[in-house]
């Protein structure tokens, strides 16, 4: 039951990040990026980031339910596999969102 609570708390953190993305006036960043980015449509960019975090929260909630349901080693291995792949998918999704809305200055190079 403790593992279920931990995963649900992580899910709630992701929902909090998505809510802050919705209400942010400037473009939101992925985790701790300090570079200021310029985007063509801030509202749509933030909505895309919000949906990315909501999807992540849903997956973490499902993992929490799975942890409460099963206690075997196989379940733990499946969850470790899912979370490792989810992090990669989340990073790739953010890169796609940023590539879609980012506006480059002439001073910036193609790699940032």
mmCIF file of C-alpha atoms in Angstrom:
data_model
loop_
_atom_site.group_PDB
_atom_site.id
_atom_site.type_symbol
_atom_site.label_atom_id
_atom_site.label_comp_id
_atom_site.label_asym_id
_atom_site.label_seq_id
_atom_site.Cartn_x
_atom_site.Cartn_y
_atom_site.Cartn_z
ATOM 1 C CA UNK A 1 0.000 0.000 0.000
ATOM 2 C CA UNK A 2 2.915 2.325 0.700
ATOM 3 C CA UNK A 3 4.219 1.899 -2.844
ATOM 4 C CA UNK A 4 0.777 2.795 -4.205
ATOM 5 C CA UNK A 5 0.778 6.013 -2.173
ATOM 6 C CA UNK A 6 4.290 6.926 -3.358
ATOM 7 C CA UNK A 7 3.381 6.436 -7.031
ATOM 8 C CA UNK A 8 0.157 8.428 -6.638
ATOM 9 C CA UNK A 9 2.105 11.252 -4.984
ATOM 10 C CA UNK A 10 4.505 11.280 -7.949
ATOM 11 C CA UNK A 11 1.495 11.392 -10.234
ATOM 12 C CA UNK A 12 0.114 14.372 -8.323
ATOM 13 C CA UNK A 13 3.450 16.157 -8.686
ATOM 14 C CA UNK A 14 3.244 15.681 -12.446
ATOM 15 C CA UNK A 15 -0.323 17.026 -12.420
ATOM 16 C CA UNK A 16 0.967 20.058 -10.514
ATOM 17 C CA UNK A 17 3.643 20.615 -13.159
ATOM 18 C CA UNK A 18 0.974 20.382 -15.868
ATOM 19 C CA UNK A 19 -1.210 22.919 -14.044
ATOM 20 C CA UNK A 20 1.705 25.327 -13.770
ATOM 21 C CA UNK A 21 2.374 24.862 -17.496
ATOM 22 C CA UNK A 22 -1.203 25.856 -18.238
ATOM 23 C CA UNK A 23 -1.018 29.076 -16.241
ATOM 24 C CA UNK A 24 2.523 30.121 -17.181
ATOM 25 C CA UNK A 25 2.760 33.265 -19.300
ATOM 26 C CA UNK A 26 6.122 32.426 -20.826
ATOM 27 C CA UNK A 27 7.249 29.181 -22.396
ATOM 28 C CA UNK A 28 7.668 26.387 -19.855
ATOM 29 C CA UNK A 29 10.858 24.386 -19.631
ATOM 30 C CA UNK A 30 11.519 20.704 -19.318
ATOM 31 C CA UNK A 31 12.859 20.068 -15.800
ATOM 32 C CA UNK A 32 15.703 22.498 -15.094
ATOM 33 C CA UNK A 33 16.596 24.187 -18.351
ATOM 34 C CA UNK A 34 17.975 27.658 -17.713
ATOM 35 C CA UNK A 35 18.199 28.820 -21.320
ATOM 36 C CA UNK A 36 15.412 31.153 -22.331
ATOM 37 C CA UNK A 37 13.720 29.850 -25.454
ATOM 38 C CA UNK A 38 11.576 31.734 -27.937
ATOM 39 C CA UNK A 39 8.504 30.012 -29.318
ATOM 40 C CA UNK A 40 6.097 30.995 -32.048
ATOM 41 C CA UNK A 41 2.905 30.323 -30.047
ATOM 42 C CA UNK A 42 3.369 30.309 -26.271
ATOM 43 C CA UNK A 43 -0.181 29.185 -25.500
ATOM 44 C CA UNK A 44 -0.088 26.131 -27.777
ATOM 45 C CA UNK A 45 3.446 25.291 -26.678
ATOM 46 C CA UNK A 46 2.394 25.328 -23.018
ATOM 47 C CA UNK A 47 -0.731 23.283 -23.795
ATOM 48 C CA UNK A 48 1.405 20.652 -25.508
ATOM 49 C CA UNK A 49 3.749 20.523 -22.518
ATOM 50 C CA UNK A 50 0.715 20.303 -20.214
ATOM 51 C CA UNK A 51 -0.648 17.266 -22.068
ATOM 52 C CA UNK A 52 2.767 15.631 -21.948
ATOM 53 C CA UNK A 53 2.797 15.940 -18.136
ATOM 54 C CA UNK A 54 -0.831 14.767 -17.847
ATOM 55 C CA UNK A 55 0.003 11.657 -19.871
ATOM 56 C CA UNK A 56 2.984 11.048 -17.599
ATOM 57 C CA UNK A 57 0.751 11.429 -14.511
ATOM 58 C CA UNK A 58 -1.770 8.929 -15.885
ATOM 59 C CA UNK A 59 0.948 6.369 -16.536
ATOM 60 C CA UNK A 60 2.358 6.847 -13.022
ATOM 61 C CA UNK A 61 -1.136 6.392 -11.552
ATOM 62 C CA UNK A 62 -1.573 3.150 -13.490
ATOM 63 C CA UNK A 63 1.811 1.972 -12.255
ATOM 64 C CA UNK A 64 0.708 2.774 -8.694
ATOM 65 C CA UNK A 65 -2.408 0.663 -9.152
ATOM 66 C CA UNK A 66 -0.261 -2.136 -10.574
ATOM 67 C CA UNK A 67 2.063 -1.914 -7.567
ATOM 68 C CA UNK A 68 -0.897 -2.170 -5.171
ATOM 69 C CA UNK A 69 -2.291 -5.146 -7.095
ATOM 70 C CA UNK A 70 0.828 -7.287 -7.454
ATOM 71 C CA UNK A 71 3.774 -7.821 -5.181
ATOM 72 C CA UNK A 72 5.876 -10.277 -7.168
ATOM 73 C CA UNK A 73 9.346 -9.740 -8.565
ATOM 74 C CA UNK A 74 7.985 -9.911 -12.104
ATOM 75 C CA UNK A 75 5.695 -6.955 -11.429
ATOM 76 C CA UNK A 76 8.617 -4.914 -10.085
ATOM 77 C CA UNK A 77 10.735 -5.740 -13.141
ATOM 78 C CA UNK A 78 7.912 -4.763 -15.488
ATOM 79 C CA UNK A 79 7.474 -1.467 -13.648
ATOM 80 C CA UNK A 80 11.200 -0.687 -13.804
ATOM 81 C CA UNK A 81 11.117 -1.387 -17.544
ATOM 82 C CA UNK A 82 8.037 0.812 -18.063
ATOM 83 C CA UNK A 83 9.440 3.746 -16.090
ATOM 84 C CA UNK A 84 12.790 3.663 -17.871
ATOM 85 C CA UNK A 85 11.074 3.685 -21.257
ATOM 86 C CA UNK A 86 8.580 6.332 -20.112
ATOM 87 C CA UNK A 87 11.400 8.729 -19.263
ATOM 88 C CA UNK A 88 12.891 8.302 -22.726
ATOM 89 C CA UNK A 89 9.483 8.806 -24.357
ATOM 90 C CA UNK A 90 8.873 11.918 -22.257
ATOM 91 C CA UNK A 91 12.217 13.443 -23.290
ATOM 92 C CA UNK A 92 11.531 12.646 -26.947
ATOM 93 C CA UNK A 93 8.025 14.131 -26.723
ATOM 94 C CA UNK A 94 9.421 17.336 -25.270
ATOM 95 C CA UNK A 95 12.033 17.535 -28.038
ATOM 96 C CA UNK A 96 9.244 17.192 -30.621
ATOM 97 C CA UNK A 97 7.156 19.891 -28.905
ATOM 98 C CA UNK A 98 10.130 22.235 -28.712
ATOM 99 C CA UNK A 99 11.101 21.608 -32.338
ATOM 100 C CA UNK A 100 7.556 22.379 -33.462
ATOM 101 C CA UNK A 101 7.231 25.733 -31.687
ATOM 102 C CA UNK A 102 10.786 27.032 -31.194
ATOM 103 C CA UNK A 103 11.910 30.115 -33.091
ATOM 104 C CA UNK A 104 15.658 30.461 -33.649
ATOM 105 C CA UNK A 105 17.512 33.737 -33.702
ATOM 106 C CA UNK A 106 20.204 34.261 -36.267
ATOM 107 C CA UNK A 107 22.718 34.410 -33.408
ATOM 108 C CA UNK A 108 21.777 30.931 -32.243
ATOM 109 C CA UNK A 109 23.280 27.925 -33.897
ATOM 110 C CA UNK A 110 21.209 24.965 -35.051
ATOM 111 C CA UNK A 111 22.074 22.918 -31.978
ATOM 112 C CA UNK A 112 21.012 25.732 -29.545
#
